[in-house]
Amino acid sequence: MNATLRPATAADAQRVASLLIDTRSAFMPYAPSAHPDEELREWVAGQLLPSGGVIVAEIKGAVVAAMHTEQAEGISWFTQMAVDPALVGKGIGSLLLAHALRTLPLPLRLYTFQANAGARRFYERHGFCAIKFTDGQANEERCPDVLYELHAPRTEA
Ligand SMILES: CC(C)(COP(=O)(O)OP(=O)(O)OC[C@H]1O[C@@H](n2cnc3c(N)ncnc32)[C@H](O)[C@@H]1OP(=O)(O)O)[C@@H](O)C(=O)NCCC(=O)NCCS
């Protein structure tokens, strides 16, 4: 899949928000967002994009995926990762992950829901290890999650 990557701009806000909303309803119906769609759209436009760290993948000029990363106290974090539900399993997530690994210091961490089998398979395949399982009481959805960490990239993935 011939996708190219670029930093997101303010003009991407609606599309990035739609990706977050659509992947949530397609793949995580057990953990509906704690926020109405309109609130999420405002958050993406007003906070997520201005904070920097959002990279989008484009195919023929259309945004098909988005990733947000940040660094805190010596640790890099994936906070958002969403591929258009119609295009999952085609290598776009791997492309975004490879970009993160080229540009961020390790370790790289993320939380995902324990029930998100597809994402867990994806991250484990790329060498992430589960380092903590929670009962979900600390997240907005109150849904059990798992903390993954990558210390060194798995070169064959
Ligand atoms: C998880 C996600 C980012 C992976 O990106 P992707 O472009 O689909 O992944 P790639 O094509 O690069 O890699 C394929 C691998 O992704 C995993 N995967 C996850 N969901 C999948 C799906 N619905 N279909 C196929 N593969 C899927 C598998 O491990 C697959 O490899 P395998 O079938 O050989 O095990 C993407 O599927 C996605 O956005 N899912 C919904 C939102 C989400 O769960 N985000 C992560 C929250 S932390």
PDB file of C-alpha atoms and ligand atoms in Angstrom:
ATOM      1  CA  MET A   1       0.000   0.000   0.000  1.00  0.00           C
ATOM      2  CA  ASN A   2       1.667   3.181  -1.218  1.00  0.00           C
ATOM      3  CA  ALA A   3       1.086   5.586   1.659  1.00  0.00           C
ATOM      4  CA  THR A   4       3.138   8.678   2.415  1.00  0.00           C
ATOM      5  CA  LEU A   5       3.547  10.287   5.822  1.00  0.00           C
ATOM      6  CA  ARG A   6       3.488  13.945   6.830  1.00  0.00           C
ATOM      7  CA  PRO A   7       2.885  16.017   9.970  1.00  0.00           C
ATOM      8  CA  ALA A   8      -0.792  16.857  10.438  1.00  0.00           C
ATOM      9  CA  THR A   9      -1.969  20.444   9.987  1.00  0.00           C
ATOM     10  CA  ALA A  10      -5.007  22.260  11.337  1.00  0.00           C
ATOM     11  CA  ALA A  11      -6.812  21.422   8.092  1.00  0.00           C
ATOM     12  CA  ASP A  12      -6.702  17.717   9.027  1.00  0.00           C
ATOM     13  CA  ALA A  13      -8.704  18.133  12.231  1.00  0.00           C
ATOM     14  CA  GLN A  14     -12.060  16.829  10.988  1.00  0.00           C
ATOM     15  CA  ARG A  15     -10.543  13.835   9.201  1.00  0.00           C
ATOM     16  CA  VAL A  16      -8.307  12.891  12.144  1.00  0.00           C
ATOM     17  CA  ALA A  17     -11.313  13.103  14.483  1.00  0.00           C
ATOM     18  CA  SER A  18     -13.355  10.931  12.108  1.00  0.00           C
ATOM     19  CA  LEU A  19     -10.610   8.302  12.110  1.00  0.00           C
ATOM     20  CA  LEU A  20     -10.646   8.188  15.917  1.00  0.00           C
ATOM     21  CA  ILE A  21     -14.455   7.972  15.990  1.00  0.00           C
ATOM     22  CA  ASP A  22     -14.706   5.369  13.208  1.00  0.00           C
ATOM     23  CA  THR A  23     -11.988   3.054  14.550  1.00  0.00           C
ATOM     24  CA  ARG A  24     -13.565   3.209  17.992  1.00  0.00           C
ATOM     25  CA  SER A  25     -16.976   2.123  16.735  1.00  0.00           C
ATOM     26  CA  ALA A  26     -15.581  -0.461  14.296  1.00  0.00           C
ATOM     27  CA  PHE A  27     -13.060  -2.158  16.566  1.00  0.00           C
ATOM     28  CA  MET A  28     -13.827  -1.177  20.174  1.00  0.00           C
ATOM     29  CA  PRO A  29     -17.612  -1.377  20.611  1.00  0.00           C
ATOM     30  CA  TYR A  30     -17.039  -2.686  24.157  1.00  0.00           C
ATOM     31  CA  ALA A  31     -15.441   0.642  25.163  1.00  0.00           C
ATOM     32  CA  PRO A  32     -17.489   3.528  23.796  1.00  0.00           C
ATOM     33  CA  SER A  33     -15.858   6.925  24.102  1.00  0.00           C
ATOM     34  CA  ALA A  34     -16.572   8.801  27.302  1.00  0.00           C
ATOM     35  CA  HIS A  35     -17.093  11.930  25.164  1.00  0.00           C
ATOM     36  CA  PRO A  36     -19.714  12.790  22.525  1.00  0.00           C
ATOM     37  CA  ASP A  37     -18.355  12.980  18.956  1.00  0.00           C
ATOM     38  CA  GLU A  38     -18.656  16.770  18.848  1.00  0.00           C
ATOM     39  CA  GLU A  39     -16.559  17.131  21.994  1.00  0.00           C
ATOM     40  CA  LEU A  40     -13.922  14.818  20.533  1.00  0.00           C
ATOM     41  CA  ARG A  41     -13.826  16.882  17.332  1.00  0.00           C
ATOM     42  CA  GLU A  42     -13.254  20.042  19.384  1.00  0.00           C
ATOM     43  CA  TRP A  43     -10.498  18.316  21.376  1.00  0.00           C
ATOM     44  CA  VAL A  44      -8.720  17.184  18.209  1.00  0.00           C
ATOM     45  CA  ALA A  45      -8.880  20.676  16.662  1.00  0.00           C
ATOM     46  CA  GLY A  46      -8.162  22.619  19.845  1.00  0.00           C
ATOM     47  CA  GLN A  47      -5.698  20.421  21.713  1.00  0.00           C
ATOM     48  CA  LEU A  48      -4.423  17.319  19.952  1.00  0.00           C
ATOM     49  CA  LEU A  49      -3.269  18.932  16.694  1.00  0.00           C
ATOM     50  CA  PRO A  50      -1.866  22.125  18.265  1.00  0.00           C
ATOM     51  CA  SER A  51       0.160  20.012  20.714  1.00  0.00           C
ATOM     52  CA  GLY A  52       2.166  18.678  17.724  1.00  0.00           C
ATOM     53  CA  GLY A  53       3.192  15.067  17.324  1.00  0.00           C
ATOM     54  CA  VAL A  54       0.380  14.017  14.991  1.00  0.00           C
ATOM     55  CA  ILE A  55       1.525  12.268  11.818  1.00  0.00           C
ATOM     56  CA  VAL A  56      -0.950  11.326   9.105  1.00  0.00           C
ATOM     57  CA  ALA A  57      -0.673   8.757   6.317  1.00  0.00           C
ATOM     58  CA  GLU A  58      -2.027   9.711   2.911  1.00  0.00           C
ATOM     59  CA  ILE A  59      -2.915   7.705  -0.165  1.00  0.00           C
ATOM     60  CA  LYS A  60      -3.539   9.706  -3.317  1.00  0.00           C
ATOM     61  CA  GLY A  61      -4.060  12.838  -1.255  1.00  0.00           C
ATOM     62  CA  ALA A  62      -6.587  11.269   1.143  1.00  0.00           C
ATOM     63  CA  VAL A  63      -5.743  10.892   4.824  1.00  0.00           C
ATOM     64  CA  VAL A  64      -6.145   7.214   5.741  1.00  0.00           C
ATOM     65  CA  ALA A  65      -4.479   6.991   9.171  1.00  0.00           C
ATOM     66  CA  ALA A  66      -3.221   9.097  12.055  1.00  0.00           C
ATOM     67  CA  MET A  67      -0.800   8.619  14.919  1.00  0.00           C
ATOM     68  CA  HIS A  68       0.003  10.850  17.882  1.00  0.00           C
ATOM     69  CA  THR A  69       3.162  10.480  19.932  1.00  0.00           C
ATOM     70  CA  GLU A  70       4.628  12.428  22.805  1.00  0.00           C
ATOM     71  CA  GLN A  71       7.543  12.230  25.219  1.00  0.00           C
ATOM     72  CA  ALA A  72       7.432  12.531  28.986  1.00  0.00           C
ATOM     73  CA  GLU A  73      10.116  11.913  31.578  1.00  0.00           C
ATOM     74  CA  GLY A  74      12.377  10.014  29.199  1.00  0.00           C
ATOM     75  CA  ILE A  75       9.615   7.787  27.834  1.00  0.00           C
ATOM     76  CA  SER A  76       8.024   8.004  24.388  1.00  0.00           C
ATOM     77  CA  TRP A  77       4.287   7.319  24.161  1.00  0.00           C
ATOM     78  CA  PHE A  78       1.823   6.377  21.465  1.00  0.00           C
ATOM     79  CA  THR A  79      -1.335   8.122  22.577  1.00  0.00           C
ATOM     80  CA  GLN A  80      -3.383   7.688  19.390  1.00  0.00           C
ATOM     81  CA  MET A  81      -3.163   5.241  16.496  1.00  0.00           C
ATOM     82  CA  ALA A  82      -5.983   4.866  14.008  1.00  0.00           C
ATOM     83  CA  VAL A  83      -6.081   3.350  10.528  1.00  0.00           C
ATOM     84  CA  ASP A  84      -9.188   3.735   8.346  1.00  0.00           C
ATOM     85  CA  PRO A  85     -11.251   0.595   9.158  1.00  0.00           C
ATOM     86  CA  ALA A  86     -11.532  -0.171   5.434  1.00  0.00           C
ATOM     87  CA  LEU A  87      -7.730  -0.266   5.136  1.00  0.00           C
ATOM     88  CA  VAL A  88      -6.501  -2.171   8.187  1.00  0.00           C
ATOM     89  CA  GLY A  89      -4.112  -5.045   7.669  1.00  0.00           C
ATOM     90  CA  LYS A  90      -2.403  -3.420   4.674  1.00  0.00           C
ATOM     91  CA  GLY A  91       0.796  -2.225   6.294  1.00  0.00           C
ATOM     92  CA  ILE A  92      -0.175   1.373   7.088  1.00  0.00           C
ATOM     93  CA  GLY A  93       0.086   0.920  10.856  1.00  0.00           C
ATOM     94  CA  SER A  94       3.511  -0.683  10.393  1.00  0.00           C
ATOM     95  CA  LEU A  95       4.610   2.301   8.299  1.00  0.00           C
ATOM     96  CA  LEU A  96       3.543   4.713  11.054  1.00  0.00           C
ATOM     97  CA  LEU A  97       5.231   2.607  13.721  1.00  0.00           C
ATOM     98  CA  ALA A  98       8.467   2.507  11.700  1.00  0.00           C
ATOM     99  CA  HIS A  99       8.376   6.305  11.480  1.00  0.00           C
ATOM    100  CA  ALA A 100       7.918   6.565  15.254  1.00  0.00           C
ATOM    101  CA  LEU A 101      10.869   4.253  15.791  1.00  0.00           C
ATOM    102  CA  ARG A 102      13.052   6.371  13.507  1.00  0.00           C
ATOM    103  CA  THR A 103      12.190   9.606  15.278  1.00  0.00           C
ATOM    104  CA  LEU A 104      11.615   8.805  18.965  1.00  0.00           C
ATOM    105  CA  PRO A 105      13.923   7.531  21.671  1.00  0.00           C
ATOM    106  CA  LEU A 106      13.078   4.213  23.281  1.00  0.00           C
ATOM    107  CA  PRO A 107      11.451   2.974  25.390  1.00  0.00           C
ATOM    108  CA  LEU A 108       8.141   3.459  23.602  1.00  0.00           C
ATOM    109  CA  ARG A 109       4.960   2.738  25.545  1.00  0.00           C
ATOM    110  CA  LEU A 110       1.231   2.628  24.937  1.00  0.00           C
ATOM    111  CA  TYR A 111      -1.974   1.545  26.584  1.00  0.00           C
ATOM    112  CA  THR A 112      -4.528  -0.494  24.701  1.00  0.00           C
ATOM    113  CA  PHE A 113      -7.679  -2.272  25.853  1.00  0.00           C
ATOM    114  CA  GLN A 114      -7.149  -5.875  26.851  1.00  0.00           C
ATOM    115  CA  ALA A 115     -10.059  -6.785  24.569  1.00  0.00           C
ATOM    116  CA  ASN A 116      -8.400  -5.131  21.535  1.00  0.00           C
ATOM    117  CA  ALA A 117      -7.042  -8.393  20.138  1.00  0.00           C
ATOM    118  CA  GLY A 118      -6.117  -6.920  16.741  1.00  0.00           C
ATOM    119  CA  ALA A 119      -4.042  -4.095  18.182  1.00  0.00           C
ATOM    120  CA  ARG A 120      -2.395  -6.423  20.699  1.00  0.00           C
ATOM    121  CA  ARG A 121      -1.403  -8.803  17.908  1.00  0.00           C
ATOM    122  CA  PHE A 122      -0.022  -5.852  15.938  1.00  0.00           C
ATOM    123  CA  TYR A 123       2.099  -4.478  18.791  1.00  0.00           C
ATOM    124  CA  GLU A 124       3.319  -7.889  19.973  1.00  0.00           C
ATOM    125  CA  ARG A 125       4.310  -8.775  16.441  1.00  0.00           C
ATOM    126  CA  HIS A 126       6.469  -5.642  16.431  1.00  0.00           C
ATOM    127  CA  GLY A 127       8.205  -6.616  19.666  1.00  0.00           C
ATOM    128  CA  PHE A 128       6.167  -4.795  22.325  1.00  0.00           C
ATOM    129  CA  CYS A 129       5.874  -6.609  25.663  1.00  0.00           C
ATOM    130  CA  ALA A 130       2.959  -6.315  28.092  1.00  0.00           C
ATOM    131  CA  ILE A 131       4.339  -4.879  31.321  1.00  0.00           C
ATOM    132  CA  LYS A 132       1.148  -4.122  33.257  1.00  0.00           C
ATOM    133  CA  PHE A 133      -2.502  -5.186  33.189  1.00  0.00           C
ATOM    134  CA  THR A 134      -5.061  -2.917  34.843  1.00  0.00           C
ATOM    135  CA  ASP A 135      -8.712  -3.236  35.806  1.00  0.00           C
ATOM    136  CA  GLY A 136      -9.489  -0.080  33.795  1.00  0.00           C
ATOM    137  CA  GLN A 137     -10.525   2.030  36.772  1.00  0.00           C
ATOM    138  CA  ALA A 138      -7.890   4.636  35.846  1.00  0.00           C
ATOM    139  CA  ASN A 139      -9.082   5.149  32.264  1.00  0.00           C
ATOM    140  CA  GLU A 140     -12.100   7.149  31.098  1.00  0.00           C
ATOM    141  CA  GLU A 141     -13.938   4.127  29.708  1.00  0.00           C
ATOM    142  CA  ARG A 142     -13.414   2.009  32.853  1.00  0.00           C
ATOM    143  CA  CYS A 143     -12.305  -0.804  30.553  1.00  0.00           C
ATOM    144  CA  PRO A 144      -9.426  -3.152  31.490  1.00  0.00           C
ATOM    145  CA  ASP A 145      -6.285  -2.200  29.624  1.00  0.00           C
ATOM    146  CA  VAL A 146      -2.712  -3.301  29.162  1.00  0.00           C
ATOM    147  CA  LEU A 147       0.489  -1.260  29.145  1.00  0.00           C
ATOM    148  CA  TYR A 148       2.923  -2.274  26.390  1.00  0.00           C
ATOM    149  CA  GLU A 149       6.572  -1.317  26.140  1.00  0.00           C
ATOM    150  CA  LEU A 150       9.154  -1.622  23.378  1.00  0.00           C
ATOM    151  CA  HIS A 151      12.837  -1.487  24.359  1.00  0.00           C
ATOM    152  CA  ALA A 152      14.378  -2.349  21.002  1.00  0.00           C
ATOM    153  CA  PRO A 153      12.753  -2.639  17.558  1.00  0.00           C
ATOM    154  CA  ARG A 154      12.211  -6.120  16.163  1.00  0.00           C
ATOM    155  CA  THR A 155      14.030  -5.874  12.864  1.00  0.00           C
ATOM    156  CA  GLU A 156      12.283  -8.784  11.119  1.00  0.00           C
ATOM    157  CA  ALA A 157       8.717  -7.484  11.763  1.00  0.00           C
TER     158      ALA A 157
HETATM  159  C1  LIG B   1      -3.956  -1.723  15.212  1.00  0.00           C
HETATM  160  C2  LIG B   1      -3.699  -0.939  13.918  1.00  0.00           C
HETATM  161  C3  LIG B   1      -3.106   0.415  14.229  1.00  0.00           C
HETATM  162  C4  LIG B   1      -2.694  -1.724  13.062  1.00  0.00           C
HETATM  163  O1  LIG B   1      -2.497  -1.051  11.831  1.00  0.00           O
HETATM  164  P1  LIG B   1      -2.662  -1.860  10.454  1.00  0.00           P
HETATM  165  O2  LIG B   1      -2.355  -0.944   9.338  1.00  0.00           O
HETATM  166  O3  LIG B   1      -3.993  -2.505  10.447  1.00  0.00           O
HETATM  167  O4  LIG B   1      -1.520  -2.962  10.663  1.00  0.00           O
HETATM  168  P2  LIG B   1      -0.541  -3.555   9.550  1.00  0.00           P
HETATM  169  O5  LIG B   1      -1.288  -3.803   8.302  1.00  0.00           O
HETATM  170  O6  LIG B   1       0.687  -2.738   9.480  1.00  0.00           O
HETATM  171  O7  LIG B   1      -0.145  -4.908  10.215  1.00  0.00           O
HETATM  172  C5  LIG B   1      -1.074  -5.979  10.176  1.00  0.00           C
HETATM  173  C6  LIG B   1      -1.220  -6.523  11.547  1.00  0.00           C
HETATM  174  O8  LIG B   1      -2.059  -5.683  12.314  1.00  0.00           O
HETATM  175  C7  LIG B   1      -2.824  -6.487  13.192  1.00  0.00           C
HETATM  176  N1  LIG B   1      -4.223  -6.168  13.013  1.00  0.00           N
HETATM  177  C8  LIG B   1      -4.924  -5.475  13.909  1.00  0.00           C
HETATM  178  N2  LIG B   1      -6.188  -5.358  13.551  1.00  0.00           N
HETATM  179  C9  LIG B   1      -6.314  -5.969  12.352  1.00  0.00           C
HETATM  180  C10 LIG B   1      -7.405  -6.186  11.460  1.00  0.00           C
HETATM  181  N3  LIG B   1      -8.654  -5.767  11.751  1.00  0.00           N
HETATM  182  N4  LIG B   1      -7.177  -6.837  10.302  1.00  0.00           N
HETATM  183  C11 LIG B   1      -5.935  -7.296  10.020  1.00  0.00           C
HETATM  184  N5  LIG B   1      -4.866  -7.110  10.842  1.00  0.00           N
HETATM  185  C12 LIG B   1      -5.053  -6.473  11.990  1.00  0.00           C
HETATM  186  C13 LIG B   1      -2.410  -7.884  12.971  1.00  0.00           C
HETATM  187  O9  LIG B   1      -1.359  -8.188  13.880  1.00  0.00           O
HETATM  188  C14 LIG B   1      -1.862  -7.869  11.584  1.00  0.00           C
HETATM  189  O10 LIG B   1      -0.890  -8.821  11.343  1.00  0.00           O
HETATM  190  P3  LIG B   1      -1.240 -10.369  11.328  1.00  0.00           P
HETATM  191  O11 LIG B   1      -2.597 -10.514  10.721  1.00  0.00           O
HETATM  192  O12 LIG B   1      -0.158 -10.979  10.518  1.00  0.00           O
HETATM  193  O13 LIG B   1      -1.211 -10.777  12.754  1.00  0.00           O
HETATM  194  C15 LIG B   1      -4.995  -0.758  13.068  1.00  0.00           C
HETATM  195  O14 LIG B   1      -5.511  -2.023  12.735  1.00  0.00           O
HETATM  196  C16 LIG B   1      -6.073   0.062  13.761  1.00  0.00           C
HETATM  197  O15 LIG B   1      -6.095   1.277  13.637  1.00  0.00           O
HETATM  198  N6  LIG B   1      -6.978  -0.608  14.461  1.00  0.00           N
HETATM  199  C17 LIG B   1      -8.121   0.056  15.092  1.00  0.00           C
HETATM  200  C18 LIG B   1      -7.745   1.107  16.121  1.00  0.00           C
HETATM  201  C19 LIG B   1      -6.826   0.569  17.175  1.00  0.00           C
HETATM  202  O16 LIG B   1      -7.005  -0.522  17.690  1.00  0.00           O
HETATM  203  N7  LIG B   1      -5.816   1.379  17.499  1.00  0.00           N
HETATM  204  C20 LIG B   1      -4.832   1.033  18.473  1.00  0.00           C
HETATM  205  C21 LIG B   1      -5.265   1.510  19.811  1.00  0.00           C
HETATM  206  S1  LIG B   1      -3.869   1.509  20.912  1.00  0.00           S
END
